[in-house]
Short mmCIF file of C-alpha atoms in Angstrom, two decimals:
data_model
loop_
_atom_site.label_atom_id
_atom_site.label_comp_id
_atom_site.label_asym_id
_atom_site.label_seq_id
_atom_site.Cartn_x
_atom_site.Cartn_y
_atom_site.Cartn_z
CA TYR H 1 21.59 -48.74 -44.24
CA GLY H 2 24.55 -47.26 -42.74
CA ILE H 3 25.34 -49.66 -39.91
CA SER H 4 28.47 -48.65 -38.20
CA GLY H 5 28.19 -50.17 -34.89
CA PHE H 6 26.26 -52.85 -32.78
CA PRO H 7 23.56 -52.70 -31.57
CA THR H 8 22.26 -50.72 -34.44
CA LEU H 9 18.53 -49.67 -34.35
CA LYS H 10 16.67 -48.84 -37.66
CA PHE H 11 12.84 -48.18 -37.26
CA PHE H 12 10.64 -48.17 -40.36
CA PRO H 13 7.05 -46.90 -39.20
CA LYS H 14 4.62 -47.24 -42.09
CA GLY H 15 5.65 -44.67 -44.97
CA ASN H 16 8.82 -43.38 -43.07
CA LYS H 17 12.09 -44.11 -41.57
CA ALA H 18 13.29 -42.84 -38.30
CA GLY H 19 17.05 -42.64 -37.29
CA TYR H 20 18.25 -43.47 -33.89
CA ASP H 21 21.47 -42.01 -32.65
CA SER H 22 20.98 -42.17 -28.88
CA GLY H 23 22.43 -44.53 -26.29
CA ARG H 24 22.85 -48.08 -26.83
CA ASP H 25 21.49 -49.62 -23.35
CA VAL H 26 18.24 -51.20 -23.20
CA ASP H 27 16.66 -48.49 -21.36
CA ASP H 28 17.44 -45.97 -23.99
CA ILE H 29 16.33 -48.07 -26.80
CA ALA H 30 13.10 -48.83 -25.04
CA SER H 31 12.53 -45.03 -24.41
CA PHE H 32 12.90 -44.49 -28.48
CA ILE H 33 10.62 -47.43 -28.87
CA ASN H 34 8.07 -46.00 -26.57
CA GLU H 35 8.22 -42.55 -28.11
CA LYS H 36 7.74 -43.89 -31.75
CA CYS H 37 4.96 -46.37 -30.83
CA GLY H 38 3.05 -44.52 -28.29
CA THR H 39 3.82 -47.37 -25.72
CA SER H 40 4.95 -47.31 -22.09
CA ARG H 41 7.38 -50.11 -21.32
CA ASP H 42 10.71 -50.34 -19.40
CA GLY H 43 13.84 -52.15 -20.60
CA LYS H 44 12.48 -55.25 -19.26
CA GLY H 45 9.26 -55.05 -21.02
CA GLN H 46 7.24 -54.24 -18.14
CA ILE H 47 4.45 -51.67 -18.55
CA THR H 48 5.15 -48.41 -16.77
CA SER H 49 2.87 -45.69 -15.58
CA GLN H 50 3.96 -43.20 -18.18
#
Protein backbone atom coordinates (compact mmCIF):
# COMPACT_ATOMS: atom_id res chain seq x y z
CA TYR A 1 0.00 0.00 0.00
CA GLY A 2 2.95 2.39 -0.20
CA ILE A 3 3.16 3.41 3.44
CA SER A 4 6.08 5.78 3.96
CA GLY A 5 5.16 7.75 7.08
CA PHE A 6 2.91 7.68 10.08
CA PRO A 7 0.10 8.24 10.54
CA THR A 8 -0.82 6.93 7.11
CA LEU A 9 -4.43 7.01 5.99
CA LYS A 10 -5.78 4.73 3.29
CA PHE A 11 -9.48 5.12 2.54
CA PHE A 12 -11.30 2.35 0.66
CA PRO A 13 -14.87 3.36 -0.13
CA LYS A 14 -16.95 0.68 -1.80
CA GLY A 15 -15.40 -0.11 -5.17
CA ASN A 16 -12.64 2.53 -5.05
CA LYS A 17 -9.65 3.69 -3.11
CA ALA A 18 -8.87 7.29 -2.29
CA GLY A 19 -5.32 8.40 -1.61
CA TYR A 20 -4.57 10.97 1.06
CA ASP A 21 -1.58 13.27 0.87
CA SER A 22 -2.60 16.24 3.01
CA GLY A 23 -1.73 17.25 6.57
CA ARG A 24 -1.21 14.76 9.36
CA ASP A 25 -2.95 16.55 12.19
CA VAL A 26 -6.35 15.43 13.44
CA ASP A 27 -8.26 18.36 11.91
CA ASP A 28 -6.84 17.70 8.43
CA ILE A 29 -7.70 14.00 8.66
CA ALA A 30 -11.21 14.79 9.96
CA SER A 31 -11.75 17.14 7.00
CA PHE A 32 -10.73 14.40 4.57
CA ILE A 33 -13.11 11.90 6.19
CA ASN A 34 -15.93 14.46 6.18
CA GLU A 35 -15.40 15.12 2.49
CA LYS A 36 -15.35 11.43 1.54
CA CYS A 37 -18.21 10.33 3.84
CA GLY A 38 -20.49 13.34 3.70
CA THR A 39 -20.17 13.89 7.44
CA SER A 40 -19.55 17.03 9.45
CA ARG A 41 -17.34 16.39 12.49
CA ASP A 42 -14.39 18.22 13.98
CA GLY A 43 -11.11 16.65 15.08
CA LYS A 44 -12.65 15.71 18.43
CA GLY A 45 -15.58 13.91 16.82
CA GLN A 46 -18.10 16.63 17.64
CA ILE A 47 -20.78 17.44 15.08
CA THR A 48 -20.16 20.76 13.33
CA SER A 49 -22.58 23.08 11.57
CA GLN A 50 -21.13 22.56 8.09
